[in-house]
Coordinates of C-alpha atoms in Angstrom, one line a residue:
V210 CA 0.0 0.0 0.0
L211 CA 1.5 3.3 -1.2
S212 CA 0.6 6.7 0.5
T213 CA 0.4 9.8 -1.8
I214 CA 2.5 12.8 -1.3
Q215 CA 2.2 15.7 -3.7
R216 CA 5.5 17.6 -3.6
T217 CA 8.9 18.0 -5.4
S218 CA 12.0 17.2 -3.7
T219 CA 15.1 19.1 -3.5
N220 CA 16.4 17.5 -6.6
G221 CA 13.3 18.4 -8.6
F222 CA 11.9 14.7 -8.9
Q223 CA 8.1 14.5 -8.4
M224 CA 7.4 12.2 -5.6
N225 CA 4.0 10.9 -6.0
K226 CA 4.0 7.7 -4.2
L227 CA 6.1 6.5 -1.1
P228 CA 5.6 3.0 0.6
K229 CA 3.5 2.9 3.7
G230 CA 5.5 4.1 6.8
I231 CA 7.7 6.4 4.9
D232 CA 6.5 10.0 5.0
K233 CA 9.8 11.5 4.1
L234 CA 13.0 10.4 2.1
P235 CA 16.1 9.9 4.3
T236 CA 18.8 12.6 3.3
G237 CA 20.7 11.5 0.1
V238 CA 17.9 9.0 -0.9
E239 CA 16.1 9.7 -4.3
V240 CA 13.5 8.1 -5.9
R241 CA 12.2 8.4 -9.5
G242 CA 9.3 5.9 -10.1
D243 CA 10.4 2.6 -8.7
A244 CA 14.0 3.5 -9.2
V245 CA 16.2 4.4 -5.9
R246 CA 19.4 6.1 -6.0
I247 CA 21.6 7.6 -3.3
S248 CA 23.9 10.7 -3.4
F249 CA 27.3 11.5 -1.7
T250 CA 30.1 13.6 -2.3
Y251 CA 33.6 11.7 -3.0
E252 CA 36.7 13.5 -3.6
G253 CA 35.1 16.7 -4.2
M254 CA 32.6 15.5 -6.9
R255 CA 28.9 14.8 -6.2
C256 CA 27.9 11.0 -6.9
R257 CA 24.7 9.6 -7.6
E258 CA 24.3 5.8 -7.8
P259 CA 21.4 3.6 -8.3
I260 CA 20.2 1.0 -5.7
T261 CA 19.9 -2.3 -7.9
G262 CA 18.4 -5.8 -7.1
H263 CA 14.8 -4.6 -6.2
S264 CA 11.6 -5.1 -8.3
K265 CA 9.6 -2.5 -6.6
L266 CA 9.7 0.3 -4.3
S267 CA 9.3 -0.6 -0.8
K268 CA 10.0 0.6 2.7
A269 CA 12.7 -2.1 3.0
V270 CA 14.6 -0.8 -0.2
I271 CA 14.6 2.9 1.0
L272 CA 15.9 1.9 4.6
Y273 CA 18.7 -0.3 2.8
A274 CA 19.4 2.7 0.5
D275 CA 19.8 4.9 3.5
N276 CA 21.9 2.3 5.4
K277 CA 24.1 1.8 2.3
R278 CA 24.4 5.7 2.0
R279 CA 25.5 6.1 5.8
T280 CA 27.9 3.3 5.5
I281 CA 29.6 5.0 2.3
V282 CA 29.7 8.4 4.1
T283 CA 31.2 6.8 7.0
E284 CA 33.9 5.2 4.9
I285 CA 34.7 8.2 3.0
K286 CA 35.3 10.2 6.5
D287 CA 37.4 7.1 7.5
G288 CA 39.5 7.0 4.5
R289 CA 38.6 3.6 3.5
F290 CA 35.8 4.0 0.8
D291 CA 36.4 1.8 -2.3
Y292 CA 34.1 2.8 -5.2
V293 CA 34.4 -0.4 -6.9
K294 CA 33.5 -2.5 -3.9
H295 CA 30.3 -0.8 -3.7
F296 CA 29.3 0.1 -7.3
P297 CA 31.5 -2.2 -9.6
E298 CA 29.7 -1.5 -12.8
S299 CA 29.6 2.4 -12.4
E300 CA 31.6 4.6 -14.9
R301 CA 32.6 6.5 -11.7
A302 CA 34.2 3.5 -10.2
K303 CA 36.4 3.2 -13.3
L304 CA 37.3 7.0 -12.9
F305 CA 38.3 6.6 -9.3
S306 CA 39.9 3.3 -9.7
G307 CA 42.1 4.3 -12.4
Y308 CA 41.6 1.7 -14.8
G309 CA 39.7 3.4 -17.5
G310 CA 36.1 4.7 -18.2
K311 CA 35.0 8.1 -19.5
D312 CA 35.9 11.0 -17.5
S313 CA 32.6 12.3 -15.9
R314 CA 34.3 15.3 -14.3
R315 CA 33.4 17.8 -17.2

């Protein structure tokens, strides 16, 4: 059961439906349709990465995304974040690991 919220998030995406029990998205978690992504800053760049492996939007997926983002932010602060470990298919992972990929710093 989804509750309806008629507002626009700070990133400009229209958030029409959030799962029951979620009144507001956690900081750095974005929803567009059934797609969920997290945002964080790494090496001075704003990074946005999708949360994959879910079939539909649910409270559990949003909580998982929030926990993953918190883990990443902590790892960045501690100097032990490995982009490839968290997002092996990402173009940014290629950029930060130094093994190729297009430069998205433009």
